[in-house]
Amino acid sequence: MNRRKALKNLGLSLGTITLSPAVLSLLHSCKSDLDWNPVFFSSDHVNIVAELSDLIIPSGDNIPGSKELNLVKFIDLYIHNISNKKDQDLLKKSTNAFLRNCLTKSTKNNFEKLDRNDLESSLKYFFKTKADDHSEWRQAYNKNKDQNIENDTYLTEAFSFNFLNTIRQLTITAFKGNEYIGENVLAYAPIPGQQKGCVDLEEATGGRAWSL
């Protein structure tokens, strides 16, 4: 599947974040003030999140990707402003689990040495190679949120998957909620017209997902 086809189907099978007024406000605020400092992730961790987000939605075919759209700003601000304290603590735990897992697979000894190829390999492992394990990972994560997982390889993978899935969800939400993408890439209707039920997406929008 080429990139344009992938963008047409973006979000049809993946959930996005509920767009409350607070989330919409964040999306709008991320259009400007590009000179910002992360508030949830450390400066080192935010670079890894930015690379992962750009691997999920890279630029191409004259369509800007995550880095060009600065989607990592929304991801960081969403977690800091919208997520509750418990969820933030669990995401930090999941972030550390992912970094340990990524270092083990790359045989490197410092996460600052992780490169784009290492991160891409992790994405392929968790979302393609181990796609059948998603349900079991979710169950393991939910049952062991309060456990020490540092010496448990399986739980480390379950928490790593939680981290990556969260970043993927937020990246897609930020992409679909971006003003430029909404008006120029996805199907966009500034003034909603007649509602038609059970209409094929290809017929209605040329196969493109609706913008948020």
JSON list of C-alpha atoms in Angstrom, two decimals:
[
{"chain": "A", "resi": 1, "resn": "MET", "atom": "CA", "xyz": [0.00, 0.00, 0.00]},
{"chain": "A", "resi": 2, "resn": "ASN", "atom": "CA", "xyz": [1.49, 3.39, -0.99]},
{"chain": "A", "resi": 3, "resn": "ARG", "atom": "CA", "xyz": [1.57, 6.38, 1.34]},
{"chain": "A", "resi": 4, "resn": "ARG", "atom": "CA", "xyz": [-1.42, 8.17, -0.22]},
{"chain": "A", "resi": 5, "resn": "LYS", "atom": "CA", "xyz": [-3.58, 5.06, 0.13]},
{"chain": "A", "resi": 6, "resn": "ALA", "atom": "CA", "xyz": [-2.43, 4.65, 3.71]},
{"chain": "A", "resi": 7, "resn": "LEU", "atom": "CA", "xyz": [-3.43, 8.24, 4.46]},
{"chain": "A", "resi": 8, "resn": "LYS", "atom": "CA", "xyz": [-6.85, 7.69, 2.89]},
{"chain": "A", "resi": 9, "resn": "ASN", "atom": "CA", "xyz": [-7.46, 4.86, 5.32]},
{"chain": "A", "resi": 10, "resn": "LEU", "atom": "CA", "xyz": [-5.82, 6.56, 8.29]},
{"chain": "A", "resi": 11, "resn": "GLY", "atom": "CA", "xyz": [-7.83, 6.20, 11.45]},
{"chain": "A", "resi": 12, "resn": "LEU", "atom": "CA", "xyz": [-10.47, 3.87, 10.05]},
{"chain": "A", "resi": 13, "resn": "SER", "atom": "CA", "xyz": [-9.22, 0.93, 12.11]},
{"chain": "A", "resi": 14, "resn": "LEU", "atom": "CA", "xyz": [-7.36, 2.81, 14.86]},
{"chain": "A", "resi": 15, "resn": "GLY", "atom": "CA", "xyz": [-9.03, 4.66, 17.70]},
{"chain": "A", "resi": 16, "resn": "THR", "atom": "CA", "xyz": [-8.27, 8.29, 18.34]},
{"chain": "A", "resi": 17, "resn": "ILE", "atom": "CA", "xyz": [-8.63, 10.41, 21.47]},
{"chain": "A", "resi": 18, "resn": "THR", "atom": "CA", "xyz": [-12.05, 11.89, 22.30]},
{"chain": "A", "resi": 19, "resn": "LEU", "atom": "CA", "xyz": [-12.09, 15.52, 21.20]},
{"chain": "A", "resi": 20, "resn": "SER", "atom": "CA", "xyz": [-13.26, 17.36, 24.29]},
{"chain": "A", "resi": 21, "resn": "PRO", "atom": "CA", "xyz": [-13.09, 21.20, 24.32]},
{"chain": "A", "resi": 22, "resn": "ALA", "atom": "CA", "xyz": [-9.80, 20.93, 26.23]},
{"chain": "A", "resi": 23, "resn": "VAL", "atom": "CA", "xyz": [-8.27, 18.66, 23.57]},
{"chain": "A", "resi": 24, "resn": "LEU", "atom": "CA", "xyz": [-9.48, 20.91, 20.76]},
{"chain": "A", "resi": 25, "resn": "SER", "atom": "CA", "xyz": [-7.92, 23.87, 22.54]},
{"chain": "A", "resi": 26, "resn": "LEU", "atom": "CA", "xyz": [-4.61, 22.01, 22.71]},
{"chain": "A", "resi": 27, "resn": "LEU", "atom": "CA", "xyz": [-4.76, 21.16, 19.02]},
{"chain": "A", "resi": 28, "resn": "HIS", "atom": "CA", "xyz": [-5.32, 24.81, 18.14]},
{"chain": "A", "resi": 29, "resn": "SER", "atom": "CA", "xyz": [-2.57, 26.02, 20.45]},
{"chain": "A", "resi": 30, "resn": "CYS", "atom": "CA", "xyz": [-0.07, 23.71, 18.75]},
{"chain": "A", "resi": 31, "resn": "LYS", "atom": "CA", "xyz": [-0.39, 25.58, 15.45]},
{"chain": "A", "resi": 32, "resn": "SER", "atom": "CA", "xyz": [1.78, 28.37, 16.80]},
{"chain": "A", "resi": 33, "resn": "ASP", "atom": "CA", "xyz": [4.53, 28.91, 19.37]},
{"chain": "A", "resi": 34, "resn": "LEU", "atom": "CA", "xyz": [6.87, 26.34, 17.85]},
{"chain": "A", "resi": 35, "resn": "ASP", "atom": "CA", "xyz": [9.62, 27.42, 20.24]},
{"chain": "A", "resi": 36, "resn": "TRP", "atom": "CA", "xyz": [8.58, 25.39, 23.27]},
{"chain": "A", "resi": 37, "resn": "ASN", "atom": "CA", "xyz": [10.04, 23.13, 25.91]},
{"chain": "A", "resi": 38, "resn": "PRO", "atom": "CA", "xyz": [8.53, 19.72, 26.76]},
{"chain": "A", "resi": 39, "resn": "VAL", "atom": "CA", "xyz": [6.67, 19.59, 30.07]},
{"chain": "A", "resi": 40, "resn": "PHE", "atom": "CA", "xyz": [5.97, 15.87, 30.50]},
{"chain": "A", "resi": 41, "resn": "PHE", "atom": "CA", "xyz": [8.81, 14.10, 28.70]},
{"chain": "A", "resi": 42, "resn": "SER", "atom": "CA", "xyz": [12.43, 14.91, 29.44]},
{"chain": "A", "resi": 43, "resn": "SER", "atom": "CA", "xyz": [14.36, 16.66, 26.66]},
{"chain": "A", "resi": 44, "resn": "ASP", "atom": "CA", "xyz": [16.05, 13.35, 25.81]},
{"chain": "A", "resi": 45, "resn": "HIS", "atom": "CA", "xyz": [12.87, 11.29, 25.86]},
{"chain": "A", "resi": 46, "resn": "VAL", "atom": "CA", "xyz": [10.93, 13.81, 23.79]},
{"chain": "A", "resi": 47, "resn": "ASN", "atom": "CA", "xyz": [13.42, 13.35, 20.94]},
{"chain": "A", "resi": 48, "resn": "ILE", "atom": "CA", "xyz": [12.67, 9.62, 20.92]},
{"chain": "A", "resi": 49, "resn": "VAL", "atom": "CA", "xyz": [8.91, 10.31, 20.96]},
{"chain": "A", "resi": 50, "resn": "ALA", "atom": "CA", "xyz": [9.35, 12.76, 18.07]},
{"chain": "A", "resi": 51, "resn": "GLU", "atom": "CA", "xyz": [11.22, 10.12, 16.03]},
{"chain": "A", "resi": 52, "resn": "LEU", "atom": "CA", "xyz": [8.59, 7.45, 16.78]},
{"chain": "A", "resi": 53, "resn": "SER", "atom": "CA", "xyz": [5.79, 9.82, 15.83]},
{"chain": "A", "resi": 54, "resn": "ASP", "atom": "CA", "xyz": [7.58, 10.68, 12.59]},
{"chain": "A", "resi": 55, "resn": "LEU", "atom": "CA", "xyz": [8.01, 6.99, 11.79]},
{"chain": "A", "resi": 56, "resn": "ILE", "atom": "CA", "xyz": [4.26, 6.53, 12.33]},
{"chain": "A", "resi": 57, "resn": "ILE", "atom": "CA", "xyz": [3.41, 9.48, 10.07]},
{"chain": "A", "resi": 58, "resn": "PRO", "atom": "CA", "xyz": [6.43, 10.42, 7.91]},
{"chain": "A", "resi": 59, "resn": "SER", "atom": "CA", "xyz": [6.35, 13.11, 5.25]},
{"chain": "A", "resi": 60, "resn": "GLY", "atom": "CA", "xyz": [5.92, 12.20, 1.60]},
{"chain": "A", "resi": 61, "resn": "ASP", "atom": "CA", "xyz": [3.89, 12.85, -1.55]},
{"chain": "A", "resi": 62, "resn": "ASN", "atom": "CA", "xyz": [3.87, 16.58, -0.70]},
{"chain": "A", "resi": 63, "resn": "ILE", "atom": "CA", "xyz": [2.14, 15.80, 2.61]},
{"chain": "A", "resi": 64, "resn": "PRO", "atom": "CA", "xyz": [3.90, 16.99, 5.77]},
{"chain": "A", "resi": 65, "resn": "GLY", "atom": "CA", "xyz": [4.75, 14.40, 8.38]},
{"chain": "A", "resi": 66, "resn": "SER", "atom": "CA", "xyz": [4.80, 14.48, 12.15]},
{"chain": "A", "resi": 67, "resn": "LYS", "atom": "CA", "xyz": [8.03, 16.45, 12.52]},
{"chain": "A", "resi": 68, "resn": "GLU", "atom": "CA", "xyz": [6.99, 19.11, 10.04]},
{"chain": "A", "resi": 69, "resn": "LEU", "atom": "CA", "xyz": [3.64, 19.47, 11.79]},
{"chain": "A", "resi": 70, "resn": "ASN", "atom": "CA", "xyz": [5.29, 19.47, 15.24]},
{"chain": "A", "resi": 71, "resn": "LEU", "atom": "CA", "xyz": [2.88, 16.78, 16.47]},
{"chain": "A", "resi": 72, "resn": "VAL", "atom": "CA", "xyz": [5.16, 15.90, 19.38]},
{"chain": "A", "resi": 73, "resn": "LYS", "atom": "CA", "xyz": [4.16, 19.18, 21.03]},
{"chain": "A", "resi": 74, "resn": "PHE", "atom": "CA", "xyz": [0.51, 18.07, 21.16]},
{"chain": "A", "resi": 75, "resn": "ILE", "atom": "CA", "xyz": [1.52, 14.63, 22.46]},
{"chain": "A", "resi": 76, "resn": "ASP", "atom": "CA", "xyz": [3.57, 16.14, 25.29]},
{"chain": "A", "resi": 77, "resn": "LEU", "atom": "CA", "xyz": [0.97, 18.78, 26.22]},
{"chain": "A", "resi": 78, "resn": "TYR", "atom": "CA", "xyz": [-1.91, 16.31, 26.06]},
{"chain": "A", "resi": 79, "resn": "ILE", "atom": "CA", "xyz": [-0.26, 13.96, 28.56]},
{"chain": "A", "resi": 80, "resn": "HIS", "atom": "CA", "xyz": [0.71, 16.87, 30.83]},
{"chain": "A", "resi": 81, "resn": "ASN", "atom": "CA", "xyz": [-2.64, 18.70, 30.75]},
{"chain": "A", "resi": 82, "resn": "ILE", "atom": "CA", "xyz": [-5.29, 16.05, 30.10]},
{"chain": "A", "resi": 83, "resn": "SER", "atom": "CA", "xyz": [-4.02, 12.76, 31.57]},
{"chain": "A", "resi": 84, "resn": "ASN", "atom": "CA", "xyz": [-4.51, 12.23, 35.29]},
{"chain": "A", "resi": 85, "resn": "LYS", "atom": "CA", "xyz": [-1.61, 11.69, 37.68]},
{"chain": "A", "resi": 86, "resn": "LYS", "atom": "CA", "xyz": [-2.01, 7.90, 37.78]},
{"chain": "A", "resi": 87, "resn": "ASP", "atom": "CA", "xyz": [-2.02, 7.61, 33.99]},
{"chain": "A", "resi": 88, "resn": "GLN", "atom": "CA", "xyz": [1.03, 9.87, 33.80]},
{"chain": "A", "resi": 89, "resn": "ASP", "atom": "CA", "xyz": [2.91, 7.68, 36.27]},
{"chain": "A", "resi": 90, "resn": "LEU", "atom": "CA", "xyz": [1.97, 4.55, 34.34]},
{"chain": "A", "resi": 91, "resn": "LEU", "atom": "CA", "xyz": [3.09, 6.12, 31.07]},
{"chain": "A", "resi": 92, "resn": "LYS", "atom": "CA", "xyz": [6.45, 7.00, 32.63]},
{"chain": "A", "resi": 93, "resn": "LYS", "atom": "CA", "xyz": [6.74, 3.38, 33.72]},
{"chain": "A", "resi": 94, "resn": "SER", "atom": "CA", "xyz": [5.78, 2.26, 30.21]},
{"chain": "A", "resi": 95, "resn": "THR", "atom": "CA", "xyz": [8.29, 4.68, 28.65]},
{"chain": "A", "resi": 96, "resn": "ASN", "atom": "CA", "xyz": [11.10, 3.27, 30.77]},
{"chain": "A", "resi": 97, "resn": "ALA", "atom": "CA", "xyz": [10.01, -0.28, 29.91]},
{"chain": "A", "resi": 98, "resn": "PHE", "atom": "CA", "xyz": [10.13, 0.56, 26.19]},
{"chain": "A", "resi": 99, "resn": "LEU", "atom": "CA", "xyz": [13.60, 2.06, 26.48]},
{"chain": "A", "resi": 100, "resn": "ARG", "atom": "CA", "xyz": [14.90, -1.02, 28.33]},
{"chain": "A", "resi": 101, "resn": "ASN", "atom": "CA", "xyz": [13.32, -3.29, 25.72]},
{"chain": "A", "resi": 102, "resn": "CYS", "atom": "CA", "xyz": [14.71, -1.25, 22.85]},
{"chain": "A", "resi": 103, "resn": "LEU", "atom": "CA", "xyz": [18.21, -1.25, 24.34]},
{"chain": "A", "resi": 104, "resn": "THR", "atom": "CA", "xyz": [18.10, -5.02, 24.84]},
{"chain": "A", "resi": 105, "resn": "LYS", "atom": "CA", "xyz": [17.07, -5.62, 21.23]},
{"chain": "A", "resi": 106, "resn": "SER", "atom": "CA", "xyz": [19.62, -3.15, 19.86]},
{"chain": "A", "resi": 107, "resn": "THR", "atom": "CA", "xyz": [22.43, -4.40, 22.17]},
{"chain": "A", "resi": 108, "resn": "LYS", "atom": "CA", "xyz": [23.24, -0.77, 23.00]},
{"chain": "A", "resi": 109, "resn": "ASN", "atom": "CA", "xyz": [23.93, 0.43, 26.53]},
{"chain": "A", "resi": 110, "resn": "ASN", "atom": "CA", "xyz": [22.49, 3.95, 26.46]},
{"chain": "A", "resi": 111, "resn": "PHE", "atom": "CA", "xyz": [19.13, 5.11, 25.13]},
{"chain": "A", "resi": 112, "resn": "GLU", "atom": "CA", "xyz": [20.78, 8.26, 23.77]},
{"chain": "A", "resi": 113, "resn": "LYS", "atom": "CA", "xyz": [22.55, 5.99, 21.28]},
{"chain": "A", "resi": 114, "resn": "LEU", "atom": "CA", "xyz": [19.28, 4.61, 19.91]},
{"chain": "A", "resi": 115, "resn": "ASP", "atom": "CA", "xyz": [18.76, 5.66, 16.31]},
{"chain": "A", "resi": 116, "resn": "ARG", "atom": "CA", "xyz": [15.85, 5.76, 13.87]},
{"chain": "A", "resi": 117, "resn": "ASN", "atom": "CA", "xyz": [16.54, 2.20, 12.69]},
{"chain": "A", "resi": 118, "resn": "ASP", "atom": "CA", "xyz": [16.31, 0.88, 16.26]},
{"chain": "A", "resi": 119, "resn": "LEU", "atom": "CA", "xyz": [12.99, 2.63, 16.79]},
{"chain": "A", "resi": 120, "resn": "GLU", "atom": "CA", "xyz": [11.62, 1.46, 13.45]},
{"chain": "A", "resi": 121, "resn": "SER", "atom": "CA", "xyz": [12.57, -2.13, 14.32]},
{"chain": "A", "resi": 122, "resn": "SER", "atom": "CA", "xyz": [10.64, -1.82, 17.59]},
{"chain": "A", "resi": 123, "resn": "LEU", "atom": "CA", "xyz": [7.56, -0.48, 15.82]},
{"chain": "A", "resi": 124, "resn": "LYS", "atom": "CA", "xyz": [7.63, -3.36, 13.35]},
{"chain": "A", "resi": 125, "resn": "TYR", "atom": "CA", "xyz": [8.11, -5.87, 16.15]},
{"chain": "A", "resi": 126, "resn": "PHE", "atom": "CA", "xyz": [5.21, -4.64, 18.28]},
{"chain": "A", "resi": 127, "resn": "PHE", "atom": "CA", "xyz": [2.72, -3.75, 15.56]},
{"chain": "A", "resi": 128, "resn": "LYS", "atom": "CA", "xyz": [3.53, -6.27, 12.82]},
{"chain": "A", "resi": 129, "resn": "THR", "atom": "CA", "xyz": [5.58, -9.25, 14.00]},
{"chain": "A", "resi": 130, "resn": "LYS", "atom": "CA", "xyz": [3.71, -9.57, 17.31]},
{"chain": "A", "resi": 131, "resn": "ALA", "atom": "CA", "xyz": [0.31, -8.31, 16.18]},
{"chain": "A", "resi": 132, "resn": "ASP", "atom": "CA", "xyz": [-1.38, -11.44, 17.55]},
{"chain": "A", "resi": 133, "resn": "ASP", "atom": "CA", "xyz": [-0.10, -10.68, 21.05]},
{"chain": "A", "resi": 134, "resn": "HIS", "atom": "CA", "xyz": [-1.87, -7.33, 21.47]},
{"chain": "A", "resi": 135, "resn": "SER", "atom": "CA", "xyz": [-4.84, -8.66, 23.41]},
{"chain": "A", "resi": 136, "resn": "GLU", "atom": "CA", "xyz": [-2.69, -10.65, 25.82]},
{"chain": "A", "resi": 137, "resn": "TRP", "atom": "CA", "xyz": [-0.34, -7.69, 26.32]},
{"chain": "A", "resi": 138, "resn": "ARG", "atom": "CA", "xyz": [-3.29, -5.45, 27.20]},
{"chain": "A", "resi": 139, "resn": "GLN", "atom": "CA", "xyz": [-4.53, -7.97, 29.74]},
{"chain": "A", "resi": 140, "resn": "ALA", "atom": "CA", "xyz": [-1.06, -8.37, 31.27]},
{"chain": "A", "resi": 141, "resn": "TYR", "atom": "CA", "xyz": [-0.64, -4.59, 31.47]},
{"chain": "A", "resi": 142, "resn": "ASN", "atom": "CA", "xyz": [-4.03, -4.10, 33.17]},
{"chain": "A", "resi": 143, "resn": "LYS", "atom": "CA", "xyz": [-3.37, -6.87, 35.70]},
{"chain": "A", "resi": 144, "resn": "ASN", "atom": "CA", "xyz": [0.15, -5.76, 36.61]},
{"chain": "A", "resi": 145, "resn": "LYS", "atom": "CA", "xyz": [0.04, -1.96, 36.65]},
{"chain": "A", "resi": 146, "resn": "ASP", "atom": "CA", "xyz": [1.28, -1.83, 40.23]},
{"chain": "A", "resi": 147, "resn": "GLN", "atom": "CA", "xyz": [3.93, -4.54, 39.93]},
{"chain": "A", "resi": 148, "resn": "ASN", "atom": "CA", "xyz": [7.69, -4.22, 39.64]},
{"chain": "A", "resi": 149, "resn": "ILE", "atom": "CA", "xyz": [8.32, -5.28, 36.04]},
{"chain": "A", "resi": 150, "resn": "GLU", "atom": "CA", "xyz": [12.02, -4.51, 35.59]},
{"chain": "A", "resi": 151, "resn": "ASN", "atom": "CA", "xyz": [13.12, -8.16, 35.67]},
{"chain": "A", "resi": 152, "resn": "ASP", "atom": "CA", "xyz": [10.13, -9.58, 33.81]},
{"chain": "A", "resi": 153, "resn": "THR", "atom": "CA", "xyz": [10.71, -9.70, 30.04]},
{"chain": "A", "resi": 154, "resn": "TYR", "atom": "CA", "xyz": [7.08, -10.43, 29.16]},
{"chain": "A", "resi": 155, "resn": "LEU", "atom": "CA", "xyz": [5.66, -7.61, 31.29]},
{"chain": "A", "resi": 156, "resn": "THR", "atom": "CA", "xyz": [8.32, -5.27, 29.95]},
{"chain": "A", "resi": 157, "resn": "GLU", "atom": "CA", "xyz": [6.99, -5.98, 26.47]},
{"chain": "A", "resi": 158, "resn": "ALA", "atom": "CA", "xyz": [3.40, -5.50, 27.64]},
{"chain": "A", "resi": 159, "resn": "PHE", "atom": "CA", "xyz": [4.26, -2.07, 29.08]},
{"chain": "A", "resi": 160, "resn": "SER", "atom": "CA", "xyz": [6.33, -1.23, 26.00]},
{"chain": "A", "resi": 161, "resn": "PHE", "atom": "CA", "xyz": [3.31, -1.96, 23.83]},
{"chain": "A", "resi": 162, "resn": "ASN", "atom": "CA", "xyz": [1.19, 0.32, 26.03]},
{"chain": "A", "resi": 163, "resn": "PHE", "atom": "CA", "xyz": [3.71, 3.14, 25.52]},
{"chain": "A", "resi": 164, "resn": "LEU", "atom": "CA", "xyz": [3.87, 2.70, 21.74]},
{"chain": "A", "resi": 165, "resn": "ASN", "atom": "CA", "xyz": [0.12, 2.33, 21.39]},
{"chain": "A", "resi": 166, "resn": "THR", "atom": "CA", "xyz": [-0.40, 5.55, 23.37]},
{"chain": "A", "resi": 167, "resn": "ILE", "atom": "CA", "xyz": [2.07, 7.44, 21.18]},
{"chain": "A", "resi": 168, "resn": "ARG", "atom": "CA", "xyz": [0.43, 6.03, 18.03]},
{"chain": "A", "resi": 169, "resn": "GLN", "atom": "CA", "xyz": [-3.05, 7.07, 19.21]},
{"chain": "A", "resi": 170, "resn": "LEU", "atom": "CA", "xyz": [-1.95, 10.58, 20.09]},
{"chain": "A", "resi": 171, "resn": "THR", "atom": "CA", "xyz": [0.02, 10.96, 16.85]},
{"chain": "A", "resi": 172, "resn": "ILE", "atom": "CA", "xyz": [-3.02, 10.03, 14.75]},
{"chain": "A", "resi": 173, "resn": "THR", "atom": "CA", "xyz": [-5.27, 12.31, 16.79]},
{"chain": "A", "resi": 174, "resn": "ALA", "atom": "CA", "xyz": [-2.86, 15.23, 16.35]},
{"chain": "A", "resi": 175, "resn": "PHE", "atom": "CA", "xyz": [-2.48, 14.53, 12.63]},
{"chain": "A", "resi": 176, "resn": "LYS", "atom": "CA", "xyz": [-6.21, 14.29, 11.93]},
{"chain": "A", "resi": 177, "resn": "GLY", "atom": "CA", "xyz": [-6.88, 17.36, 14.08]},
{"chain": "A", "resi": 178, "resn": "ASN", "atom": "CA", "xyz": [-4.24, 19.51, 12.39]},
{"chain": "A", "resi": 179, "resn": "GLU", "atom": "CA", "xyz": [-5.85, 22.35, 10.46]},
{"chain": "A", "resi": 180, "resn": "TYR", "atom": "CA", "xyz": [-3.73, 21.95, 7.31]},
{"chain": "A", "resi": 181, "resn": "ILE", "atom": "CA", "xyz": [-4.22, 18.18, 7.17]},
{"chain": "A", "resi": 182, "resn": "GLY", "atom": "CA", "xyz": [-7.94, 18.48, 7.90]},
{"chain": "A", "resi": 183, "resn": "GLU", "atom": "CA", "xyz": [-8.54, 20.92, 5.06]},
{"chain": "A", "resi": 184, "resn": "ASN", "atom": "CA", "xyz": [-6.06, 19.63, 2.45]},
{"chain": "A", "resi": 185, "resn": "VAL", "atom": "CA", "xyz": [-5.53, 15.90, 2.99]},
{"chain": "A", "resi": 186, "resn": "LEU", "atom": "CA", "xyz": [-8.51, 14.34, 4.75]},
{"chain": "A", "resi": 187, "resn": "ALA", "atom": "CA", "xyz": [-12.16, 14.71, 3.78]},
{"chain": "A", "resi": 188, "resn": "TYR", "atom": "CA", "xyz": [-13.33, 18.07, 5.09]},
{"chain": "A", "resi": 189, "resn": "ALA", "atom": "CA", "xyz": [-16.77, 19.66, 5.35]},
{"chain": "A", "resi": 190, "resn": "PRO", "atom": "CA", "xyz": [-16.67, 23.08, 7.07]},
{"chain": "A", "resi": 191, "resn": "ILE", "atom": "CA", "xyz": [-20.46, 23.35, 6.76]},
{"chain": "A", "resi": 192, "resn": "PRO", "atom": "CA", "xyz": [-22.03, 19.90, 7.31]},
{"chain": "A", "resi": 193, "resn": "GLY", "atom": "CA", "xyz": [-24.59, 19.05, 4.69]},
{"chain": "A", "resi": 194, "resn": "GLN", "atom": "CA", "xyz": [-27.12, 16.25, 4.29]},
{"chain": "A", "resi": 195, "resn": "GLN", "atom": "CA", "xyz": [-26.51, 13.15, 6.37]},
{"chain": "A", "resi": 196, "resn": "LYS", "atom": "CA", "xyz": [-26.59, 9.87, 4.47]},
{"chain": "A", "resi": 197, "resn": "GLY", "atom": "CA", "xyz": [-26.39, 6.58, 6.31]},
{"chain": "A", "resi": 198, "resn": "CYS", "atom": "CA", "xyz": [-24.70, 3.39, 5.07]},
{"chain": "A", "resi": 199, "resn": "VAL", "atom": "CA", "xyz": [-22.82, 5.15, 2.25]},
{"chain": "A", "resi": 200, "resn": "ASP", "atom": "CA", "xyz": [-19.60, 3.57, 1.06]},
{"chain": "A", "resi": 201, "resn": "LEU", "atom": "CA", "xyz": [-16.56, 5.62, 2.12]},
{"chain": "A", "resi": 202, "resn": "GLU", "atom": "CA", "xyz": [-15.09, 5.45, -1.39]},
{"chain": "A", "resi": 203, "resn": "GLU", "atom": "CA", "xyz": [-18.30, 6.96, -2.76]},
{"chain": "A", "resi": 204, "resn": "ALA", "atom": "CA", "xyz": [-18.62, 9.60, -0.04]},
{"chain": "A", "resi": 205, "resn": "THR", "atom": "CA", "xyz": [-15.03, 10.89, 0.29]},
{"chain": "A", "resi": 206, "resn": "GLY", "atom": "CA", "xyz": [-12.92, 9.09, -2.30]},
{"chain": "A", "resi": 207, "resn": "GLY", "atom": "CA", "xyz": [-11.74, 6.73, 0.40]},
{"chain": "A", "resi": 208, "resn": "ARG", "atom": "CA", "xyz": [-10.36, 9.44, 2.68]},
{"chain": "A", "resi": 209, "resn": "ALA", "atom": "CA", "xyz": [-11.05, 9.46, 6.43]},
{"chain": "A", "resi": 210, "resn": "TRP", "atom": "CA", "xyz": [-12.91, 12.50, 7.73]},
{"chain": "A", "resi": 211, "resn": "SER", "atom": "CA", "xyz": [-10.89, 15.18, 9.46]},
{"chain": "A", "resi": 212, "resn": "LEU", "atom": "CA", "xyz": [-11.65, 15.75, 13.14]}
]
